[in-house]
Amino acid sequence: MPQNEYIEQHIKKHGRRLDYEERKRKKEAREGHRIAKEAQTLKGWKAKQFAKKRYSEKVAMKKKIKAHQESKVKGPSTPAEESGEALPTYLLDRQNDNVAKAISSSIKQKRLEKADKFSVPLPKVKGISEEEMFKVIKTGKKNNKAWKRMITKHTFVGEGFTRRPVKMERIIRPSALRQKKANVTHPELKVTVFLPILGVKKNPQSPMYTQLGVLTKGTIIEVNVSELGLVTAGGKVVWGKYAQITNEPDRDGCVNAVLLV
Amino acid sequence: MATVIPPPSKKQKRQAQQVQEVPLIPKDLPNILIKFEASDTGESVGGSIRVPGAITEKQLEELLNQIQGTSDDPTPYTFALLNKNDKDESKTEMIDIKDDLYTSVLKPQIKTTEDFMTLVYTPRAIFKVKPVTRSSSAIAGHGSTILCCQFSPNNSSRMCSGAGDSTARIWDCNTHTPVATLSGHTNWVLCVSYSPCGTMIATGSMDNTVRLWEADTGKPLGKALTGHGKWITSLTWEPLHLVKVGSSPRLASASKDSTIKVWDTSSRVCELTMSGHTNSVSCIKWSGSNIIYSGSHDKTIKAWDISARGKCIQTLKSHGHWINHLALSTDYVIRKGGFDHTSNKSSIKDLSPEELRTRAIKEYEKVAKLSGSIHERVVTASDDFTMYLWEPLKSGKPICRMTGHQKLVNHVSFSPDGRFIVSSSFDNSIKIWDGLKGNFIGTLRGHVAPVYQTAWSADNRLLVSSSKDTTLKVWDIRTKKLVVDLPGHADEVFAVDWSLDGKKVASGGKDKMIRIWSH
């Protein structure tokens, strides 16, 4: 490896060898012979690699030749490949964000294909014991009562929730672990959007956790997709869609989910 | 499925709670003197007449029919009071008579019972279009998104649609079957247009060419018309009454390459090329006074006089952004040519070109003439959320600027009689405006996504709109309410057209299905 640009500098200062161009031309001219020789003599893995490289080069060259030949003929002879994204004149020059649209049409496509309704991306989850989920809180004057529990996982608490009076509140959902929004990924389009959570539909661990709104891996949540602008066949705006949580929110501090389509 | 009507606003609720006045007509109303005047010619009919002050619209209609001797075959009319302002001629206004003379004129104290009143009458369409209520069929056939569709001018049995699969197709709407596939284009077919004589179809495509087809059989008429450097954005035919005797109507095409070309359709050569715009031409319309109006993305509207070899006679600048669409007050009647709601499939052959011409002139003058002289108004819709109403042959200044939309206005159209303008916008609303003055009349809300296009029924009463929210909706202009909601398409609806006899509506969109709607 040259440590500096001394080669270039030398060339600039003194020029190249007098027979440089000639040698270069000859080297290039012999290139074909060299490749042919290699093709005949290489063995084993190297030969395989060489053949693969040579094959792709030839395909590229053939394509290029064909393209050149076609460009000489005036216009495409056959109708252009159907792209499926034909637009009327009044939408042609607009850059419309088709992401939401694409999502909606792919959802419809999926429905048409009669995909299994009940399959979810994460079919099985590891069980969580009650000890892990709840932390016992000692109360009472002597700290000897132990009927209070605090949830150690992230939770979704609906809007307008007020905590019950202290002596009535059996289960505490710490406000520091409450989540309102989730990073929802569309599985096919690989688009991730930060969407508000509407509710917890099902926590696979226990129906009680569903009620409490505990967010663990595998939980089905409902998210607000209204900003994507999806529309049903009847012409109404779709706004709630289900998604499944893919990470352990208490490890990452955020909720990641995949949209169920 | 139906659109949920939004709950009444606080203001509306308060209004509903207030005690409503019961419309009472006083019994001791004296007689008043009136005079009838035709709206198109300005002639007065029957001299001055003494009528009761509480005369209703129906009675006025009966009276006028009697005077004109048409009481056995009565023509429906609408009446308006000509409120002249002697000091300022421009302040003369028309007040529509809604139910009876008392409630619309006397009660708001526009005139007193002692004044002499001039009532201007306009014949209404003599037939009534029923609102479409059901999808009579969904026809598959196109391989890709349907981009445009248009009914033939003579009746509702033929319709042509263009799609992204580089073909246009002619459909028989009575049997819901395909008639012909017009293949020849090599890219999306962006616009289709029937000639006003009903014998030809022109298609403009993404492959920069225009092609002509026989409307009857779908056979190509010659090769593609080449010349444009970019795709075709709009097509317009020469109005039938301007066509020289013995020749076929000419065609004008606008392109993204910012030029407009006029083609001779019999020899299929380019007659004129008008270049003056500096950006894509978005819409062109050939007016009845032989002028082509073009709206462009360079924010200007230009008027090209075709009788003077395509000289640019007017450049209208007021818009602050692209012009998306423009409409003429005579669009509908020009498209109709010499046909009317009674014409049928064979009337293309039965009627001689001369007869069609004379009928076309008569029909055109009926709509274009306002108190004796021809007025053609142009309305332009723009990306700057506004519209302007122009009368370019009179002045380069707009009559009115129409504001109110909150997003770009995609489509505007005049009602067949030119009395209303309707604009559809990406803010999910449709607005109705007065066609003469440009005053705001009302908003039609109901779509939940951008409204792409609208189409009028031939009797000016109904309107159908297509939207991104996959539905069509039929609206009543008089009540400004939704009449029918037409769900059915599986994806956004790009094109809609109401047949000229009012029987059918055709629509097509991204779900690749042509749908025919009927009553």
PDB file of C-alpha atoms in Angstrom, chain B residues 240-492:
ATOM      1  CA  LEU B 240     -70.165  20.649 -34.203  1.00  0.00           C
ATOM      2  CA  HIS B 241     -71.612  24.008 -35.170  1.00  0.00           C
ATOM      3  CA  LEU B 242     -68.157  25.314 -36.122  1.00  0.00           C
ATOM      4  CA  VAL B 243     -67.289  22.399 -38.380  1.00  0.00           C
ATOM      5  CA  LYS B 244     -67.057  23.366 -42.035  1.00  0.00           C
ATOM      6  CA  VAL B 245     -69.732  21.807 -44.195  1.00  0.00           C
ATOM      7  CA  GLY B 246     -68.569  18.494 -45.597  1.00  0.00           C
ATOM      8  CA  SER B 247     -65.615  18.008 -43.288  1.00  0.00           C
ATOM      9  CA  SER B 248     -65.186  16.136 -40.042  1.00  0.00           C
ATOM     10  CA  PRO B 249     -64.628  17.897 -36.735  1.00  0.00           C
ATOM     11  CA  ARG B 250     -61.055  18.685 -35.799  1.00  0.00           C
ATOM     12  CA  LEU B 251     -59.382  17.504 -32.647  1.00  0.00           C
ATOM     13  CA  ALA B 252     -57.150  19.403 -30.256  1.00  0.00           C
ATOM     14  CA  SER B 253     -54.746  17.713 -27.891  1.00  0.00           C
ATOM     15  CA  ALA B 254     -52.739  19.111 -25.034  1.00  0.00           C
ATOM     16  CA  SER B 255     -49.591  17.565 -23.743  1.00  0.00           C
ATOM     17  CA  LYS B 256     -47.185  17.583 -20.883  1.00  0.00           C
ATOM     18  CA  ASP B 257     -44.626  19.001 -23.338  1.00  0.00           C
ATOM     19  CA  SER B 258     -46.518  22.346 -22.954  1.00  0.00           C
ATOM     20  CA  THR B 259     -47.866  22.457 -26.500  1.00  0.00           C
ATOM     21  CA  ILE B 260     -51.339  22.180 -27.957  1.00  0.00           C
ATOM     22  CA  LYS B 261     -51.868  20.617 -31.368  1.00  0.00           C
ATOM     23  CA  VAL B 262     -54.899  20.785 -33.613  1.00  0.00           C
ATOM     24  CA  TRP B 263     -55.337  17.756 -35.860  1.00  0.00           C
ATOM     25  CA  ASP B 264     -57.343  17.344 -39.023  1.00  0.00           C
ATOM     26  CA  THR B 265     -59.163  14.094 -38.396  1.00  0.00           C
ATOM     27  CA  SER B 266     -59.824  13.176 -42.015  1.00  0.00           C
ATOM     28  CA  SER B 267     -56.267  13.550 -43.333  1.00  0.00           C
ATOM     29  CA  ARG B 268     -54.800  12.978 -39.848  1.00  0.00           C
ATOM     30  CA  VAL B 269     -52.151  15.658 -40.015  1.00  0.00           C
ATOM     31  CA  CYS B 270     -51.273  18.315 -37.519  1.00  0.00           C
ATOM     32  CA  GLU B 271     -52.818  21.601 -38.626  1.00  0.00           C
ATOM     33  CA  LEU B 272     -51.670  23.931 -35.902  1.00  0.00           C
ATOM     34  CA  THR B 273     -49.252  23.805 -33.036  1.00  0.00           C
ATOM     35  CA  MET B 274     -49.709  26.332 -30.295  1.00  0.00           C
ATOM     36  CA  SER B 275     -46.742  26.744 -28.023  1.00  0.00           C
ATOM     37  CA  GLY B 276     -46.727  29.528 -25.516  1.00  0.00           C
ATOM     38  CA  HIS B 277     -47.107  27.835 -22.233  1.00  0.00           C
ATOM     39  CA  THR B 278     -43.934  27.260 -20.303  1.00  0.00           C
ATOM     40  CA  ASN B 279     -45.101  24.206 -18.430  1.00  0.00           C
ATOM     41  CA  SER B 280     -47.362  21.203 -18.861  1.00  0.00           C
ATOM     42  CA  VAL B 281     -50.804  22.036 -20.257  1.00  0.00           C
ATOM     43  CA  SER B 282     -53.287  20.419 -17.917  1.00  0.00           C
ATOM     44  CA  CYS B 283     -56.626  21.043 -19.582  1.00  0.00           C
ATOM     45  CA  ILE B 284     -57.991  22.397 -22.844  1.00  0.00           C
ATOM     46  CA  LYS B 285     -61.509  23.228 -23.941  1.00  0.00           C
ATOM     47  CA  TRP B 286     -62.729  24.271 -27.400  1.00  0.00           C
ATOM     48  CA  SER B 287     -65.383  26.906 -26.978  1.00  0.00           C
ATOM     49  CA  GLY B 288     -68.351  27.574 -29.213  1.00  0.00           C
ATOM     50  CA  SER B 289     -66.871  30.848 -30.429  1.00  0.00           C
ATOM     51  CA  ASN B 290     -63.926  28.975 -31.968  1.00  0.00           C
ATOM     52  CA  ILE B 291     -61.459  29.688 -29.232  1.00  0.00           C
ATOM     53  CA  ILE B 292     -59.401  27.108 -27.395  1.00  0.00           C
ATOM     54  CA  TYR B 293     -58.898  27.807 -23.724  1.00  0.00           C
ATOM     55  CA  SER B 294     -55.950  26.129 -22.085  1.00  0.00           C
ATOM     56  CA  GLY B 295     -54.941  25.954 -18.475  1.00  0.00           C
ATOM     57  CA  SER B 296     -51.403  25.117 -17.604  1.00  0.00           C
ATOM     58  CA  HIS B 297     -49.067  24.331 -14.770  1.00  0.00           C
ATOM     59  CA  ASP B 298     -47.342  27.658 -15.527  1.00  0.00           C
ATOM     60  CA  LYS B 299     -50.260  29.364 -13.666  1.00  0.00           C
ATOM     61  CA  THR B 300     -51.720  30.986 -16.768  1.00  0.00           C
ATOM     62  CA  ILE B 301     -54.795  30.454 -18.869  1.00  0.00           C
ATOM     63  CA  LYS B 302     -54.457  31.236 -22.546  1.00  0.00           C
ATOM     64  CA  ALA B 303     -57.127  31.766 -25.163  1.00  0.00           C
ATOM     65  CA  TRP B 304     -56.157  30.745 -28.707  1.00  0.00           C
ATOM     66  CA  ASP B 305     -58.224  31.985 -31.608  1.00  0.00           C
ATOM     67  CA  ILE B 306     -58.476  29.097 -34.050  1.00  0.00           C
ATOM     68  CA  SER B 307     -60.123  31.194 -36.761  1.00  0.00           C
ATOM     69  CA  ALA B 308     -56.966  33.354 -36.710  1.00  0.00           C
ATOM     70  CA  ARG B 309     -54.646  30.338 -37.139  1.00  0.00           C
ATOM     71  CA  GLY B 310     -54.166  29.783 -33.453  1.00  0.00           C
ATOM     72  CA  LYS B 311     -53.170  33.259 -32.352  1.00  0.00           C
ATOM     73  CA  CYS B 312     -53.007  33.729 -28.600  1.00  0.00           C
ATOM     74  CA  ILE B 313     -55.561  36.456 -27.962  1.00  0.00           C
ATOM     75  CA  GLN B 314     -55.635  36.500 -24.213  1.00  0.00           C
ATOM     76  CA  THR B 315     -53.430  35.413 -21.337  1.00  0.00           C
ATOM     77  CA  LEU B 316     -55.149  35.323 -18.001  1.00  0.00           C
ATOM     78  CA  LYS B 317     -52.907  35.497 -14.971  1.00  0.00           C
ATOM     79  CA  SER B 318     -54.329  35.494 -11.486  1.00  0.00           C
ATOM     80  CA  HIS B 319     -53.766  32.072 -10.108  1.00  0.00           C
ATOM     81  CA  GLY B 320     -50.909  31.491  -7.744  1.00  0.00           C
ATOM     82  CA  HIS B 321     -50.304  27.844  -8.567  1.00  0.00           C
ATOM     83  CA  TRP B 322     -50.980  25.213 -11.254  1.00  0.00           C
ATOM     84  CA  ILE B 323     -54.256  25.282 -13.107  1.00  0.00           C
ATOM     85  CA  ASN B 324     -55.758  21.834 -12.699  1.00  0.00           C
ATOM     86  CA  HIS B 325     -58.932  22.028 -14.677  1.00  0.00           C
ATOM     87  CA  LEU B 326     -61.126  24.452 -16.522  1.00  0.00           C
ATOM     88  CA  ALA B 327     -64.702  24.378 -17.646  1.00  0.00           C
ATOM     89  CA  LEU B 328     -66.879  26.376 -20.018  1.00  0.00           C
ATOM     90  CA  SER B 329     -70.469  27.292 -19.396  1.00  0.00           C
ATOM     91  CA  THR B 330     -71.257  25.633 -22.729  1.00  0.00           C
ATOM     92  CA  ASP B 331     -69.240  22.441 -22.207  1.00  0.00           C
ATOM     93  CA  TYR B 332     -72.216  20.176 -21.896  1.00  0.00           C
ATOM     94  CA  VAL B 333     -74.122  21.463 -24.897  1.00  0.00           C
ATOM     95  CA  ILE B 334     -71.006  21.321 -27.068  1.00  0.00           C
ATOM     96  CA  ARG B 335     -70.392  17.744 -26.032  1.00  0.00           C
ATOM     97  CA  LYS B 336     -73.986  16.894 -26.874  1.00  0.00           C
ATOM     98  CA  GLY B 337     -73.604  18.219 -30.403  1.00  0.00           C
ATOM     99  CA  GLY B 338     -76.868  17.855 -32.230  1.00  0.00           C
ATOM    100  CA  PHE B 339     -78.189  15.019 -30.121  1.00  0.00           C
ATOM    101  CA  ASP B 340     -80.687  15.242 -27.309  1.00  0.00           C
ATOM    102  CA  HIS B 341     -82.257  12.915 -24.785  1.00  0.00           C
ATOM    103  CA  THR B 342     -84.560  11.388 -27.397  1.00  0.00           C
ATOM    104  CA  SER B 343     -81.857  10.384 -29.842  1.00  0.00           C
ATOM    105  CA  ASN B 344     -80.962   6.729 -30.102  1.00  0.00           C
ATOM    106  CA  LYS B 345     -78.372   4.428 -31.538  1.00  0.00           C
ATOM    107  CA  SER B 346     -79.419   4.920 -35.122  1.00  0.00           C
ATOM    108  CA  SER B 347     -79.668   8.688 -34.958  1.00  0.00           C
ATOM    109  CA  ILE B 348     -75.977   8.953 -35.900  1.00  0.00           C
ATOM    110  CA  LYS B 349     -76.884   7.596 -39.330  1.00  0.00           C
ATOM    111  CA  ASP B 350     -80.458   8.890 -39.533  1.00  0.00           C
ATOM    112  CA  LEU B 351     -79.646  12.507 -38.961  1.00  0.00           C
ATOM    113  CA  SER B 352     -77.763  14.169 -41.782  1.00  0.00           C
ATOM    114  CA  PRO B 353     -74.704  16.250 -40.834  1.00  0.00           C
ATOM    115  CA  GLU B 354     -76.566  19.426 -41.855  1.00  0.00           C
ATOM    116  CA  GLU B 355     -79.465  18.605 -39.604  1.00  0.00           C
ATOM    117  CA  LEU B 356     -77.125  17.851 -36.718  1.00  0.00           C
ATOM    118  CA  ARG B 357     -75.379  21.147 -37.339  1.00  0.00           C
ATOM    119  CA  THR B 358     -78.533  23.205 -37.247  1.00  0.00           C
ATOM    120  CA  ARG B 359     -79.668  21.432 -34.114  1.00  0.00           C
ATOM    121  CA  ALA B 360     -76.274  21.959 -32.533  1.00  0.00           C
ATOM    122  CA  ILE B 361     -76.386  25.687 -33.287  1.00  0.00           C
ATOM    123  CA  LYS B 362     -79.877  25.961 -31.850  1.00  0.00           C
ATOM    124  CA  GLU B 363     -78.954  24.099 -28.694  1.00  0.00           C
ATOM    125  CA  TYR B 364     -75.743  26.049 -28.312  1.00  0.00           C
ATOM    126  CA  GLU B 365     -77.437  29.402 -28.615  1.00  0.00           C
ATOM    127  CA  LYS B 366     -80.068  28.373 -26.118  1.00  0.00           C
ATOM    128  CA  VAL B 367     -77.426  27.894 -23.469  1.00  0.00           C
ATOM    129  CA  ALA B 368     -74.906  30.528 -24.490  1.00  0.00           C
ATOM    130  CA  LYS B 369     -77.282  33.418 -25.124  1.00  0.00           C
ATOM    131  CA  LEU B 370     -77.982  35.641 -22.183  1.00  0.00           C
ATOM    132  CA  SER B 371     -80.413  38.470 -22.866  1.00  0.00           C
ATOM    133  CA  GLY B 372     -79.736  38.384 -26.569  1.00  0.00           C
ATOM    134  CA  SER B 373     -75.985  38.040 -26.878  1.00  0.00           C
ATOM    135  CA  ILE B 374     -73.593  35.125 -26.598  1.00  0.00           C
ATOM    136  CA  HIS B 375     -71.699  34.894 -23.340  1.00  0.00           C
ATOM    137  CA  GLU B 376     -69.257  32.141 -22.594  1.00  0.00           C
ATOM    138  CA  ARG B 377     -67.844  31.961 -19.147  1.00  0.00           C
ATOM    139  CA  VAL B 378     -64.774  30.019 -18.121  1.00  0.00           C
ATOM    140  CA  VAL B 379     -64.063  28.743 -14.655  1.00  0.00           C
ATOM    141  CA  THR B 380     -60.596  27.580 -13.693  1.00  0.00           C
ATOM    142  CA  ALA B 381     -59.609  25.431 -10.754  1.00  0.00           C
ATOM    143  CA  SER B 382     -56.179  25.591  -9.315  1.00  0.00           C
ATOM    144  CA  ASP B 383     -53.718  24.167  -6.845  1.00  0.00           C
ATOM    145  CA  ASP B 384     -53.895  27.458  -4.911  1.00  0.00           C
ATOM    146  CA  PHE B 385     -57.259  26.235  -3.475  1.00  0.00           C
ATOM    147  CA  THR B 386     -59.232  28.876  -5.377  1.00  0.00           C
ATOM    148  CA  MET B 387     -61.166  29.201  -8.586  1.00  0.00           C
ATOM    149  CA  TYR B 388     -61.682  32.145 -10.865  1.00  0.00           C
ATOM    150  CA  LEU B 389     -64.653  32.897 -13.064  1.00  0.00           C
ATOM    151  CA  TRP B 390     -63.767  34.667 -16.302  1.00  0.00           C
ATOM    152  CA  GLU B 391     -65.411  36.032 -19.354  1.00  0.00           C
ATOM    153  CA  PRO B 392     -62.254  36.171 -21.479  1.00  0.00           C
ATOM    154  CA  LEU B 393     -63.844  37.707 -24.561  1.00  0.00           C
ATOM    155  CA  LYS B 394     -64.985  40.694 -22.509  1.00  0.00           C
ATOM    156  CA  SER B 395     -62.096  41.363 -20.218  1.00  0.00           C
ATOM    157  CA  GLY B 396     -58.870  39.956 -18.937  1.00  0.00           C
ATOM    158  CA  LYS B 397     -59.978  40.527 -15.369  1.00  0.00           C
ATOM    159  CA  PRO B 398     -61.857  37.785 -13.559  1.00  0.00           C
ATOM    160  CA  ILE B 399     -65.525  38.214 -12.707  1.00  0.00           C
ATOM    161  CA  CYS B 400     -65.067  36.581  -9.379  1.00  0.00           C
ATOM    162  CA  ARG B 401     -62.559  34.772  -7.248  1.00  0.00           C
ATOM    163  CA  MET B 402     -64.074  31.779  -5.560  1.00  0.00           C
ATOM    164  CA  THR B 403     -62.433  30.897  -2.290  1.00  0.00           C
ATOM    165  CA  GLY B 404     -63.451  28.434   0.351  1.00  0.00           C
ATOM    166  CA  HIS B 405     -61.762  25.168  -0.412  1.00  0.00           C
ATOM    167  CA  GLN B 406     -59.096  24.101   2.001  1.00  0.00           C
ATOM    168  CA  LYS B 407     -57.120  21.954  -0.365  1.00  0.00           C
ATOM    169  CA  LEU B 408     -56.464  21.983  -4.070  1.00  0.00           C
ATOM    170  CA  VAL B 409     -59.423  22.010  -6.401  1.00  0.00           C
ATOM    171  CA  ASN B 410     -59.202  19.113  -8.820  1.00  0.00           C
ATOM    172  CA  HIS B 411     -62.248  19.424 -11.017  1.00  0.00           C
ATOM    173  CA  VAL B 412     -64.836  22.041 -11.909  1.00  0.00           C
ATOM    174  CA  SER B 413     -67.850  21.835 -14.134  1.00  0.00           C
ATOM    175  CA  PHE B 414     -70.754  23.989 -15.169  1.00  0.00           C
ATOM    176  CA  SER B 415     -74.244  22.584 -14.982  1.00  0.00           C
ATOM    177  CA  PRO B 416     -75.707  21.801 -18.417  1.00  0.00           C
ATOM    178  CA  ASP B 417     -77.645  25.083 -18.425  1.00  0.00           C
ATOM    179  CA  GLY B 418     -74.671  27.042 -17.081  1.00  0.00           C
ATOM    180  CA  ARG B 419     -76.446  28.246 -13.956  1.00  0.00           C
ATOM    181  CA  PHE B 420     -74.303  26.431 -11.434  1.00  0.00           C
ATOM    182  CA  ILE B 421     -70.649  25.654 -11.038  1.00  0.00           C
ATOM    183  CA  VAL B 422     -69.591  22.669  -9.035  1.00  0.00           C
ATOM    184  CA  SER B 423     -66.067  22.160  -7.776  1.00  0.00           C
ATOM    185  CA  SER B 424     -64.565  19.057  -6.288  1.00  0.00           C
ATOM    186  CA  SER B 425     -61.587  19.316  -4.080  1.00  0.00           C
ATOM    187  CA  PHE B 426     -59.041  17.215  -2.238  1.00  0.00           C
ATOM    188  CA  ASP B 427     -60.449  18.570   1.060  1.00  0.00           C
ATOM    189  CA  ASN B 428     -63.210  15.913   0.698  1.00  0.00           C
ATOM    190  CA  SER B 429     -65.884  18.480  -0.132  1.00  0.00           C
ATOM    191  CA  ILE B 430     -67.820  19.548  -3.168  1.00  0.00           C
ATOM    192  CA  LYS B 431     -68.933  23.160  -3.416  1.00  0.00           C
ATOM    193  CA  ILE B 432     -71.690  24.708  -5.491  1.00  0.00           C
ATOM    194  CA  TRP B 433     -71.364  28.222  -6.865  1.00  0.00           C
ATOM    195  CA  ASP B 434     -73.553  30.487  -8.916  1.00  0.00           C
ATOM    196  CA  GLY B 435     -72.728  30.101 -12.589  1.00  0.00           C
ATOM    197  CA  LEU B 436     -73.304  33.729 -13.528  1.00  0.00           C
ATOM    198  CA  LYS B 437     -71.765  35.661 -10.674  1.00  0.00           C
ATOM    199  CA  GLY B 438     -69.655  33.067  -8.932  1.00  0.00           C
ATOM    200  CA  ASN B 439     -71.352  33.499  -5.548  1.00  0.00           C
ATOM    201  CA  PHE B 440     -71.051  30.672  -3.086  1.00  0.00           C
ATOM    202  CA  ILE B 441     -74.221  28.611  -2.767  1.00  0.00           C
ATOM    203  CA  GLY B 442     -73.442  25.579  -0.669  1.00  0.00           C
ATOM    204  CA  THR B 443     -71.151  22.746   0.296  1.00  0.00           C
ATOM    205  CA  LEU B 444     -71.799  19.054  -0.181  1.00  0.00           C
ATOM    206  CA  ARG B 445     -70.049  17.053   2.484  1.00  0.00           C
ATOM    207  CA  GLY B 446     -70.037  13.298   2.804  1.00  0.00           C
ATOM    208  CA  HIS B 447     -66.925  11.951   1.148  1.00  0.00           C
ATOM    209  CA  VAL B 448     -64.187  10.904   3.515  1.00  0.00           C
ATOM    210  CA  ALA B 449     -61.337  11.196   1.038  1.00  0.00           C
ATOM    211  CA  PRO B 450     -60.390  13.495  -1.872  1.00  0.00           C
ATOM    212  CA  VAL B 451     -63.120  13.947  -4.450  1.00  0.00           C
ATOM    213  CA  TYR B 452     -61.741  13.322  -7.922  1.00  0.00           C
ATOM    214  CA  GLN B 453     -64.480  14.071 -10.419  1.00  0.00           C
ATOM    215  CA  THR B 454     -68.102  15.036 -10.753  1.00  0.00           C
ATOM    216  CA  ALA B 455     -70.665  14.576 -13.503  1.00  0.00           C
ATOM    217  CA  TRP B 456     -73.968  16.363 -14.019  1.00  0.00           C
ATOM    218  CA  SER B 457     -77.258  14.826 -14.957  1.00  0.00           C
ATOM    219  CA  ALA B 458     -78.747  16.319 -18.081  1.00  0.00           C
ATOM    220  CA  ASP B 459     -81.604  18.002 -16.211  1.00  0.00           C
ATOM    221  CA  ASN B 460     -79.336  20.064 -13.898  1.00  0.00           C
ATOM    222  CA  ARG B 461     -80.921  18.564 -10.819  1.00  0.00           C
ATOM    223  CA  LEU B 462     -78.471  15.888  -9.816  1.00  0.00           C
ATOM    224  CA  LEU B 463     -74.778  15.444  -9.546  1.00  0.00           C
ATOM    225  CA  VAL B 464     -72.625  12.360  -9.125  1.00  0.00           C
ATOM    226  CA  SER B 465     -69.170  12.493  -7.606  1.00  0.00           C
ATOM    227  CA  SER B 466     -66.342   9.980  -7.520  1.00  0.00           C
ATOM    228  CA  SER B 467     -63.824   9.841  -4.781  1.00  0.00           C
ATOM    229  CA  LYS B 468     -60.756   8.203  -3.393  1.00  0.00           C
ATOM    230  CA  ASP B 469     -62.935   6.714  -0.640  1.00  0.00           C
ATOM    231  CA  THR B 470     -64.172   4.116  -3.182  1.00  0.00           C
ATOM    232  CA  THR B 471     -67.729   5.415  -3.343  1.00  0.00           C
ATOM    233  CA  LEU B 472     -69.828   7.407  -5.733  1.00  0.00           C
ATOM    234  CA  LYS B 473     -72.387   9.747  -4.287  1.00  0.00           C
ATOM    235  CA  VAL B 474     -75.430  11.294  -5.908  1.00  0.00           C
ATOM    236  CA  TRP B 475     -76.354  14.785  -4.730  1.00  0.00           C
ATOM    237  CA  ASP B 476     -79.429  16.926  -5.178  1.00  0.00           C
ATOM    238  CA  ILE B 477     -78.541  20.459  -6.186  1.00  0.00           C
ATOM    239  CA  ARG B 478     -81.742  22.063  -4.988  1.00  0.00           C
ATOM    240  CA  THR B 479     -81.662  20.695  -1.468  1.00  0.00           C
ATOM    241  CA  LYS B 480     -77.869  20.371  -1.385  1.00  0.00           C
ATOM    242  CA  LYS B 481     -78.180  16.974   0.212  1.00  0.00           C
ATOM    243  CA  LEU B 482     -76.968  13.474  -0.446  1.00  0.00           C
ATOM    244  CA  VAL B 483     -79.547  11.497  -2.402  1.00  0.00           C
ATOM    245  CA  VAL B 484     -77.877   8.122  -2.779  1.00  0.00           C
ATOM    246  CA  ASP B 485     -74.611   6.687  -1.599  1.00  0.00           C
ATOM    247  CA  LEU B 486     -73.184   4.192  -4.060  1.00  0.00           C
ATOM    248  CA  PRO B 487     -70.572   1.919  -2.524  1.00  0.00           C
ATOM    249  CA  GLY B 488     -69.393  -0.984  -4.635  1.00  0.00           C
ATOM    250  CA  HIS B 489     -65.966  -0.253  -5.993  1.00  0.00           C
ATOM    251  CA  ALA B 490     -63.168  -1.971  -4.152  1.00  0.00           C
ATOM    252  CA  ASP B 491     -60.686   0.831  -4.641  1.00  0.00           C
ATOM    253  CA  GLU B 492     -60.523   4.490  -5.511  1.00  0.00           C
TER     254      GLU B 492
END
